[in-house]
Coordinates of C-alpha atoms in Angstrom, one line a residue:
X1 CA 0.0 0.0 0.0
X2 CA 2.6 2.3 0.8
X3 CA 4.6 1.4 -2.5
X4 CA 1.2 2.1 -4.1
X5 CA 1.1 5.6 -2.5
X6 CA 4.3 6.4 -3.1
X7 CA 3.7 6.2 -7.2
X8 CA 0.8 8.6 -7.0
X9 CA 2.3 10.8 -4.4
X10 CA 6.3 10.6 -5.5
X11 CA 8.5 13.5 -7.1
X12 CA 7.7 11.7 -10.7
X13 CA 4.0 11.6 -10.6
X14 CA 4.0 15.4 -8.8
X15 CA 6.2 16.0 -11.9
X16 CA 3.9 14.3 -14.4
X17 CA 0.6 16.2 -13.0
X18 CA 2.5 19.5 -13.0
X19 CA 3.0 19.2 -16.5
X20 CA -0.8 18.1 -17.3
X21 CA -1.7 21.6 -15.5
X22 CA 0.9 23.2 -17.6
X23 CA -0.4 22.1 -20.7
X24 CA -4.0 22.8 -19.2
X25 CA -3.3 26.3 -18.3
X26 CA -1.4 26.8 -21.9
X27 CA -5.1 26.2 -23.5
X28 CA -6.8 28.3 -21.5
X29 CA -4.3 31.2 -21.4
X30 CA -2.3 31.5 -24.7
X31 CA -0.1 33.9 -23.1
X32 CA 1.5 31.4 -21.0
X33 CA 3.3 29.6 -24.1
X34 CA 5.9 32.3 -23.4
X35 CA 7.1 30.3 -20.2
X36 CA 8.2 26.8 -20.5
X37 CA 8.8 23.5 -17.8
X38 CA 12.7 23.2 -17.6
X39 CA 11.7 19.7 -15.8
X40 CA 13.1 20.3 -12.0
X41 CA 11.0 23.7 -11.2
X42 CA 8.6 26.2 -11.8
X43 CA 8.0 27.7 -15.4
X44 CA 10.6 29.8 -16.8
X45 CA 11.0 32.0 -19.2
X46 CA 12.7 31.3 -22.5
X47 CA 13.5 27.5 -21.9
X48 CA 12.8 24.5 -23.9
X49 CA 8.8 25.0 -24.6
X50 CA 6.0 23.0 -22.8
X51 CA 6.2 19.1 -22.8
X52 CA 2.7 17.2 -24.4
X53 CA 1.4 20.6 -25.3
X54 CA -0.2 21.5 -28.4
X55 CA 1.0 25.4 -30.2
X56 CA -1.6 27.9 -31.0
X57 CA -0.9 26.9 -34.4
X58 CA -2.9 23.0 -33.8
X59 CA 0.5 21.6 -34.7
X60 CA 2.2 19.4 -31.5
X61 CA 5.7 19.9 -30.1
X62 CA 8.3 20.3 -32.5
X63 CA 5.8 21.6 -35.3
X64 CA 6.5 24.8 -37.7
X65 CA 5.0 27.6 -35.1
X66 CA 6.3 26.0 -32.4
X67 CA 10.1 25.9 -32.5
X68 CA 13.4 26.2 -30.4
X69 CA 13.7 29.3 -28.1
X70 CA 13.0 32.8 -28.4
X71 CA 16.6 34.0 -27.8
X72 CA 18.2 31.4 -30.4
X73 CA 15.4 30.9 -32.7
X74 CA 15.2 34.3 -34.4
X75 CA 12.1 35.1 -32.8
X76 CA 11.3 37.7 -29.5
X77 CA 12.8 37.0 -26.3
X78 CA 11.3 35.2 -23.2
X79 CA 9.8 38.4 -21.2
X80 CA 10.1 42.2 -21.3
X81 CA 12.1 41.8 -18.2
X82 CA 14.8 40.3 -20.4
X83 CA 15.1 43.9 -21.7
X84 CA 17.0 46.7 -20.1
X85 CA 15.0 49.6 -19.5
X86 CA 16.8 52.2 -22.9
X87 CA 15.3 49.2 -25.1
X88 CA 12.1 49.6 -23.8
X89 CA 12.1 53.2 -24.0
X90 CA 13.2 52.9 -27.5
X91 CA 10.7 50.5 -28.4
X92 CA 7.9 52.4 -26.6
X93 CA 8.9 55.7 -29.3
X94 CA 8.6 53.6 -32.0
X95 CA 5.2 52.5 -30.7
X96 CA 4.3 56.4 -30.3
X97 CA 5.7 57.2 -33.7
X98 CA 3.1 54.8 -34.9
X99 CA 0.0 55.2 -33.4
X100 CA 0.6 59.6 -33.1
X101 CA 0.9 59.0 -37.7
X102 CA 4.5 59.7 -38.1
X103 CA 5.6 55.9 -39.0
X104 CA 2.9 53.9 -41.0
X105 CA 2.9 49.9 -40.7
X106 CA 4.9 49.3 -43.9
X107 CA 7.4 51.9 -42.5
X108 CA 7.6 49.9 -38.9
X109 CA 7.6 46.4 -40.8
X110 CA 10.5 47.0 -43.5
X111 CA 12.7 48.6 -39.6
X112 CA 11.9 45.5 -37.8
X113 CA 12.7 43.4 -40.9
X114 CA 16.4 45.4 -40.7
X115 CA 16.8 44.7 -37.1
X116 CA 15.8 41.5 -37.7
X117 CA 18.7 40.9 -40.0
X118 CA 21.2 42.1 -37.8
X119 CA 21.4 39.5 -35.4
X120 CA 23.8 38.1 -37.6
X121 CA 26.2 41.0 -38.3
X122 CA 27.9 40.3 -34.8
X123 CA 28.6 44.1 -33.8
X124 CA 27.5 46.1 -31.1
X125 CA 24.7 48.5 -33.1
X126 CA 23.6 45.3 -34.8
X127 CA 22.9 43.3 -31.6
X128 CA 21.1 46.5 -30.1
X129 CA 18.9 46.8 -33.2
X130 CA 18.2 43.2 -32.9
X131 CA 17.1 43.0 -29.5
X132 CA 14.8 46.4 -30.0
X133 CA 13.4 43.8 -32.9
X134 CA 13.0 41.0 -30.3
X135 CA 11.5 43.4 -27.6
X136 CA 8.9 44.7 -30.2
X137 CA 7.7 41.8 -31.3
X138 CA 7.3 40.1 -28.1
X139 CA 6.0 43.2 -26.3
X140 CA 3.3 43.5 -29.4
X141 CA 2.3 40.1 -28.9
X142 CA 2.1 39.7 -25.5
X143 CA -0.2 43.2 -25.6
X144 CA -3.1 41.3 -27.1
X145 CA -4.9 40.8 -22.9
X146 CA -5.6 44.2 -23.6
X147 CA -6.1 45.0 -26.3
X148 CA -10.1 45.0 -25.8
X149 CA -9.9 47.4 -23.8
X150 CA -8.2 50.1 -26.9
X151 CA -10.3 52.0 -28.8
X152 CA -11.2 50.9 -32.4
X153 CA -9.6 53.2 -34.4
X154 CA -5.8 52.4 -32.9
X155 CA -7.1 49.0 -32.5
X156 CA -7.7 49.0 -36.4
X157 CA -4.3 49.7 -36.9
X158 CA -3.0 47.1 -34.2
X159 CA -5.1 44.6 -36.5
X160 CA -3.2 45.4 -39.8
X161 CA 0.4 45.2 -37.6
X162 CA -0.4 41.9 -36.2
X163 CA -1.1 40.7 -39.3
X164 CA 1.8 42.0 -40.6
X165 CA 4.0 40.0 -38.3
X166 CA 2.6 36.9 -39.0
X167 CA 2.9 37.9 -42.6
X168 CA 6.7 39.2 -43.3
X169 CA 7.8 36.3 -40.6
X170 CA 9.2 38.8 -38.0
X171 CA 7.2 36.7 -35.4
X172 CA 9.0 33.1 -35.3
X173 CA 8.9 30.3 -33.3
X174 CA 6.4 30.3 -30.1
X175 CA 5.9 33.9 -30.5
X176 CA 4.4 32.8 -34.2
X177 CA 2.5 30.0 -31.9
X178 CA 1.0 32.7 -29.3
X179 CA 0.3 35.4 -32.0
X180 CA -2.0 32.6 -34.1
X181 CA -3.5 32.0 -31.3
X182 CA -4.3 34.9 -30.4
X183 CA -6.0 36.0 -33.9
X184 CA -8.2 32.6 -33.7
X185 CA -9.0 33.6 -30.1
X186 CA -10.4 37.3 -31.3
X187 CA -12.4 35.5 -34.1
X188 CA -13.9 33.7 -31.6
X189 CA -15.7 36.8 -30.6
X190 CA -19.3 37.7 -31.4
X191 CA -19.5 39.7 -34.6
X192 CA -19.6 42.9 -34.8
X193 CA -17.3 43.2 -31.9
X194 CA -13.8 45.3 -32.0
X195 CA -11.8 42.2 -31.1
X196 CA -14.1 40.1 -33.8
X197 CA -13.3 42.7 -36.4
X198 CA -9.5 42.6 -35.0
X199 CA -9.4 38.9 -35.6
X200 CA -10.6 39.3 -39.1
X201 CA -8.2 42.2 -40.4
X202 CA -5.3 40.5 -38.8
X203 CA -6.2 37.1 -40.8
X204 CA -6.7 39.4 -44.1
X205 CA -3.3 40.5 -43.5
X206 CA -1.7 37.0 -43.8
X207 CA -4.3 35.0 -45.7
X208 CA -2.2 33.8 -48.3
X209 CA 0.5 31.9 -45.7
X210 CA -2.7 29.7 -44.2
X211 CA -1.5 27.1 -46.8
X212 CA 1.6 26.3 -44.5
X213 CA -0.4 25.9 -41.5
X214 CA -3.8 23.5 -42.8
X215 CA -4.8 22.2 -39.2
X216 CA -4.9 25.9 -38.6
X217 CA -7.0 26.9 -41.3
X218 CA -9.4 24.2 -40.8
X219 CA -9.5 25.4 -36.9
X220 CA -10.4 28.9 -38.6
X221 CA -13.5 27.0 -40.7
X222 CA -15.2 25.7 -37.9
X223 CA -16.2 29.2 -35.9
X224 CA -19.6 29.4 -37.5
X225 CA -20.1 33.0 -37.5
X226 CA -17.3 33.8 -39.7
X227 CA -18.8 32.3 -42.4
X228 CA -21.5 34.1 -41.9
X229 CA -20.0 37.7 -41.9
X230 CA -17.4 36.9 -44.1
X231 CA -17.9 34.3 -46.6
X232 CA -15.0 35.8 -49.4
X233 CA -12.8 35.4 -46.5
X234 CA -13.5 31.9 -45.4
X235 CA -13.7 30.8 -49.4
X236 CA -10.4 32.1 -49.4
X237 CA -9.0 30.1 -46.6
X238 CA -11.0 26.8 -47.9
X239 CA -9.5 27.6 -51.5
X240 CA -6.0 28.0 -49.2
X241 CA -6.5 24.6 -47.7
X242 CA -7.8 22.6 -50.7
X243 CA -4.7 24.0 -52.3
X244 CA -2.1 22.8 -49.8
X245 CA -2.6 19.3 -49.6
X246 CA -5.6 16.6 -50.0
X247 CA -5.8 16.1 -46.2
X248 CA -6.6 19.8 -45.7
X249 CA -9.9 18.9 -47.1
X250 CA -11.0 16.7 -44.6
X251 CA -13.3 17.3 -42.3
X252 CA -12.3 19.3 -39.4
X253 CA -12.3 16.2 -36.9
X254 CA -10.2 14.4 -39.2
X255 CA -7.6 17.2 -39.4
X256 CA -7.2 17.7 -35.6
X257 CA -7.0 14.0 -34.9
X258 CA -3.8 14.0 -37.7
X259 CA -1.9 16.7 -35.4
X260 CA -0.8 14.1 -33.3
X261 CA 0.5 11.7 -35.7
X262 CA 2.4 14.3 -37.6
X263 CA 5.3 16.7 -36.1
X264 CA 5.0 19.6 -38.8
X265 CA 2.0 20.7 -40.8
X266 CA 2.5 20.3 -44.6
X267 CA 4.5 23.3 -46.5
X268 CA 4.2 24.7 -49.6
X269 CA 6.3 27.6 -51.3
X270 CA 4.7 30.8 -51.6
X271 CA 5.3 34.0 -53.4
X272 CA 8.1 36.0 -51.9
X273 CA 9.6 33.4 -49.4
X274 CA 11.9 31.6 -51.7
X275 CA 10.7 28.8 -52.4
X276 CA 9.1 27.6 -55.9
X277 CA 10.9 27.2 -59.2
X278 CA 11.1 30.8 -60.6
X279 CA 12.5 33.2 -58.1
X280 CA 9.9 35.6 -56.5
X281 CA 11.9 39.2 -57.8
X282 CA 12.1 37.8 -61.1
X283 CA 8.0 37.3 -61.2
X284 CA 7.7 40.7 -59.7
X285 CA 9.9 42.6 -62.4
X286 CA 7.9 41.0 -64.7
X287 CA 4.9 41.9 -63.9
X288 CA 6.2 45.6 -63.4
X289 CA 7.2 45.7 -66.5
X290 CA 3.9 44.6 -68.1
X291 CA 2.0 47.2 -66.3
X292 CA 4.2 50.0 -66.7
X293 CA 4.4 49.0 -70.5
X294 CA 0.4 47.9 -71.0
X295 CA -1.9 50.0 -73.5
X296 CA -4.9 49.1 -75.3
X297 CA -3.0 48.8 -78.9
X298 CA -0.4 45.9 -76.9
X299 CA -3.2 44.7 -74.6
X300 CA -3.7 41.2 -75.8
X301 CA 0.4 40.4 -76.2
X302 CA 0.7 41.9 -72.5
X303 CA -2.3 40.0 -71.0
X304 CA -1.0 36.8 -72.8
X305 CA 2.4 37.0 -71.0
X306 CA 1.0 38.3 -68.1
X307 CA -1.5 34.7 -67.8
X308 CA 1.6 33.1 -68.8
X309 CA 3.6 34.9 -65.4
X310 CA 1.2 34.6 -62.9
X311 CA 0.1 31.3 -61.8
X312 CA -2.9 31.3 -58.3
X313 CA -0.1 31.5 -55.9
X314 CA 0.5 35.0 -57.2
X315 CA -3.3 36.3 -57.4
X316 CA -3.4 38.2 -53.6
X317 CA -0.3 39.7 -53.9
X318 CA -0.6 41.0 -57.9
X319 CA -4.6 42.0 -56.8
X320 CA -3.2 43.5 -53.8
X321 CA -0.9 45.8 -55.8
X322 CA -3.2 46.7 -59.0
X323 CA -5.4 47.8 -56.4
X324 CA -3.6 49.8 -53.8
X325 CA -0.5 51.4 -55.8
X326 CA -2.5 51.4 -59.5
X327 CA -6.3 51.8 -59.1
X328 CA -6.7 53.8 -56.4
X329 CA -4.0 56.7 -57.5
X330 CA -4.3 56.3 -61.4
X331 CA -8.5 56.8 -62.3
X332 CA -7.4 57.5 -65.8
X333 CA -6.3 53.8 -66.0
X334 CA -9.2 52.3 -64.6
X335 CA -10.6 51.2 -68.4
X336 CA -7.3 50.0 -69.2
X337 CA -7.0 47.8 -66.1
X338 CA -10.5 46.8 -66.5
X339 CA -9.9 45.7 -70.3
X340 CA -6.8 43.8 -69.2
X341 CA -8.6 42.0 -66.4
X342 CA -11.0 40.8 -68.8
X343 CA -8.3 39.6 -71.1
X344 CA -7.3 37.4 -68.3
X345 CA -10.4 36.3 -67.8
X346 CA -10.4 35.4 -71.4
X347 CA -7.5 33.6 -71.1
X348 CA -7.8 31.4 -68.2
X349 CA -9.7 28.6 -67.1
X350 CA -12.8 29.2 -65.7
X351 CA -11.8 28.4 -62.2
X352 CA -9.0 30.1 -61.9
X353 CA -11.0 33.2 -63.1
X354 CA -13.0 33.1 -60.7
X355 CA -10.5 32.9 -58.2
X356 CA -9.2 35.6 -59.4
X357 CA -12.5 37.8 -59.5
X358 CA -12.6 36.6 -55.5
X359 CA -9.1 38.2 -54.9
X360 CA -9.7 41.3 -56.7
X361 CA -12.9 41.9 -55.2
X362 CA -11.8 41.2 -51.5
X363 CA -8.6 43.6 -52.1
X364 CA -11.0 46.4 -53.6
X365 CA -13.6 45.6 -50.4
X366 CA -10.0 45.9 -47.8
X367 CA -8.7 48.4 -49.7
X368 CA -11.9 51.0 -49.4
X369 CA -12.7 49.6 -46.0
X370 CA -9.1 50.5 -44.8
X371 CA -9.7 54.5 -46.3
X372 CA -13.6 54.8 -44.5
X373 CA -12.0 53.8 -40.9
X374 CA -9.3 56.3 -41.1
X375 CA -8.7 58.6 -38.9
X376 CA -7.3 61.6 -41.5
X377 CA -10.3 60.4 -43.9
X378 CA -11.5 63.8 -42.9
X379 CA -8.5 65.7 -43.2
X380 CA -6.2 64.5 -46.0
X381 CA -7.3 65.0 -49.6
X382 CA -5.2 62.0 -50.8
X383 CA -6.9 59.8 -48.7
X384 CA -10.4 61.3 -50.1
X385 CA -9.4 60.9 -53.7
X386 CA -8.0 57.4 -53.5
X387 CA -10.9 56.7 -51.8
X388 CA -13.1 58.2 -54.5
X389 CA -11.2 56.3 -57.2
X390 CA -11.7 53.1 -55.5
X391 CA -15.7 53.9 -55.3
X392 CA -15.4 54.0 -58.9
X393 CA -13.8 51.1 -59.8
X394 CA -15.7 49.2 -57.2
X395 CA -18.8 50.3 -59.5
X396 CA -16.8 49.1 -62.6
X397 CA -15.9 45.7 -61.4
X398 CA -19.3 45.0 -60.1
X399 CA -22.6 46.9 -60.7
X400 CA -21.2 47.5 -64.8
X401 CA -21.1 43.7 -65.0
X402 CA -24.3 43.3 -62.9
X403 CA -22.9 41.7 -59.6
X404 CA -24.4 43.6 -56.3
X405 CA -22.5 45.2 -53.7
X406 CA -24.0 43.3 -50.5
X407 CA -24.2 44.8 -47.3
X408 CA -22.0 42.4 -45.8
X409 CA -19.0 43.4 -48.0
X410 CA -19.1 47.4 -47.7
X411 CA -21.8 49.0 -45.5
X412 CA -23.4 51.9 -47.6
X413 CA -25.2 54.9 -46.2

């Protein structure tokens, strides 16, 4: 009996329920993936992660968002504390620049994406630079407890950040794990909530890496009011899954039972991350080229080598760029880009075109969406014209070819 009570009572089996709680709490709170079990004490921060504990991203130990530690893995370090108080007060600048409109997100992405690079260089700036990088990112993250409480229209920009981290790959490792999390968590939300709509311009922001994470987009398919509010969203992530790999069509049930029987989710190379057969600048120059060269005498030889450039994986990132750097400064164009678009359409098979049409339509929709919720609307006449350009080539795109505008897309008073 006493042998008995010993193996329920012993250091091992206190050891083996302190890690069940662990891996309890983890699920509960997201925020404590930062701190890890080193296996003779308490949590710590920045050690080996959680033993028997699945990431944010629905991939176990060992999976792609949930790798070695912060300080060694590229990604932010284990707690602000780890940070001496002039990288803080940097950091904190930085944030102010931000949110008081003298950096924009691009500006603050393309900086941290240069720290981020100088962890290698070795020499005193570089490491500072690197660990303002680390500090940022993990700071950001580990923000999201309060972020209810912000108001919506710094909240708005928080959401297009976030994404951004995700996106570029400046958060790594757990920090990657807690920030996915965090964006299913807020789209977990009732609709029409700030932290709902947080959830969903975070996801827009990085919608086009859910193909290297499939158990996480099929996590995102199962929250019932998404599909709801935003069905061209969630057609994009199914079209993201179905792409990916066969198993990421399976049922949802089917795809969280395979996390434990696999230790990475399936990856695929994407537009600008290296991977693929044709290098990502070469695709880009071309495409530069086409549209900086396009006219209505040369249209069908520059659609026909445009179709033959871009392939689906390109699609977001080509709509993304008609839209926000052509369309929305260059009205005059508008016919042009219109006649070209339908010379794609022309070209392609029928599925991809509509594929297309969906990304076009969702960038015009983010695009106009991102001008009405911003705060110099009001003030800046750039903004106002854009955004008057986009109205009328949302009109172009849809009520000229008789498709509605629905409420859900773009709210019209």
């Amino acid at each position: 009996m006493r042998q008995s009570s010993a193996l329920h009572t012993g250091p091992v089996a206190y050891q083996r329920r302190f890690k069940q709680t662990c891996a309890a709490c983890v699920h509960v709170f997201p925020q404590l993936a930062q701190y890890a079990f080193d296996g003779d004490g308490p949590p710590v921060a920045g050690s080996a992660k959680l033993p028997g504990t699945l990431d944010p991203a629905g991939a176990p130990d060992g999976g792609a968002a949930s790798g070695g530690e912060y300080a060694d893995g590229g990604g932010a370090a284990g707690t602000p504390s780890e940070f001496s108080g002039d990288i803080e007060n940097e950091c904190n600048a930085y944030w102010q620049k931000l949110y008081q409109n003298e950096m924009t997100v691009p500006e603050i992405v393309r900086m941290l994406q240069r720290f981020q690079k100088a962890g290698d260089a070795g020499d005193a700036v570089a490491s500072r630079e690197f660990k303002i990088y680390q500090c940022m990112v993990f700071g950001f993250v580990d923000e999201y407890k309060f972020y209810r409480e912000w108001p919506e229209k710094q909240l708005l920009l928080t959401s297009e950040l976030f994404g951004a981290l995700i996106q570029h790959s400046l958060a790594t490792d757990r920090v990657l794990g807690v920030a996915l999390r965090c964006v299913l968590d807020a789209l977990r939300h009732p609709p029409g909530t700030k932290m709902f709509r947080f959830g969903v311009d975070a996801l827009s922001q990085f919608r086009t890496r859910l193909a290297e994470w499939p158990q996480y987009g099929a996590l995102i398919l199962q929250i019932p009011d998404l599909a709801k509010h935003e069905p061209e969203l969630v057609q994009f992530v199914r079209s993201e899954l179905e792409r990916a790999s066969p198993s990421a069509a399976h049922p949802p049930s089917d795809v969280l039972a395979s996390l434990h029987g696999s230790g990475k989710p399936d990856r695929v190379p994407l537009p600008g991350r290296g991977g693929g057969s044709r290098g990502g600048h070469n695709i880009q120059d071309t495409i530069l080229f086409i549209m900086n060269n396009v006219t209505f005498d040369n249209l069908d030889m520059h659609a026909a080598d445009l179709v033959n450039t871009l392939d689906q994986d390109w699609f977001p990132w080509f709509c993304h760029y008609l839209v926000s750097k052509r369309v929305s400064q260059e009205p005059n164009f508008h016919g042009l880009y219109n006649a070209l678009i339908d010379r794609l359409a022309y070209h392609q098979h029928p599925a991809l075109t509509r594929l297309f049409s969906r990304n076009l339509l969702y960038e015009t929709y983010a695009c106009i969406n991102k001008y009405l919720n911003s705060e110099n609307i009001l003030v800046a006449p750039t903004e106002r014209s854009h955004l008057k350009n986009l109205g009328m080539w949302l009109g172009q795109i849809t009520l000229a070819k008789d498709i509605p505008i629905k409420h859900r897309h773009l709210s019209l008073k």
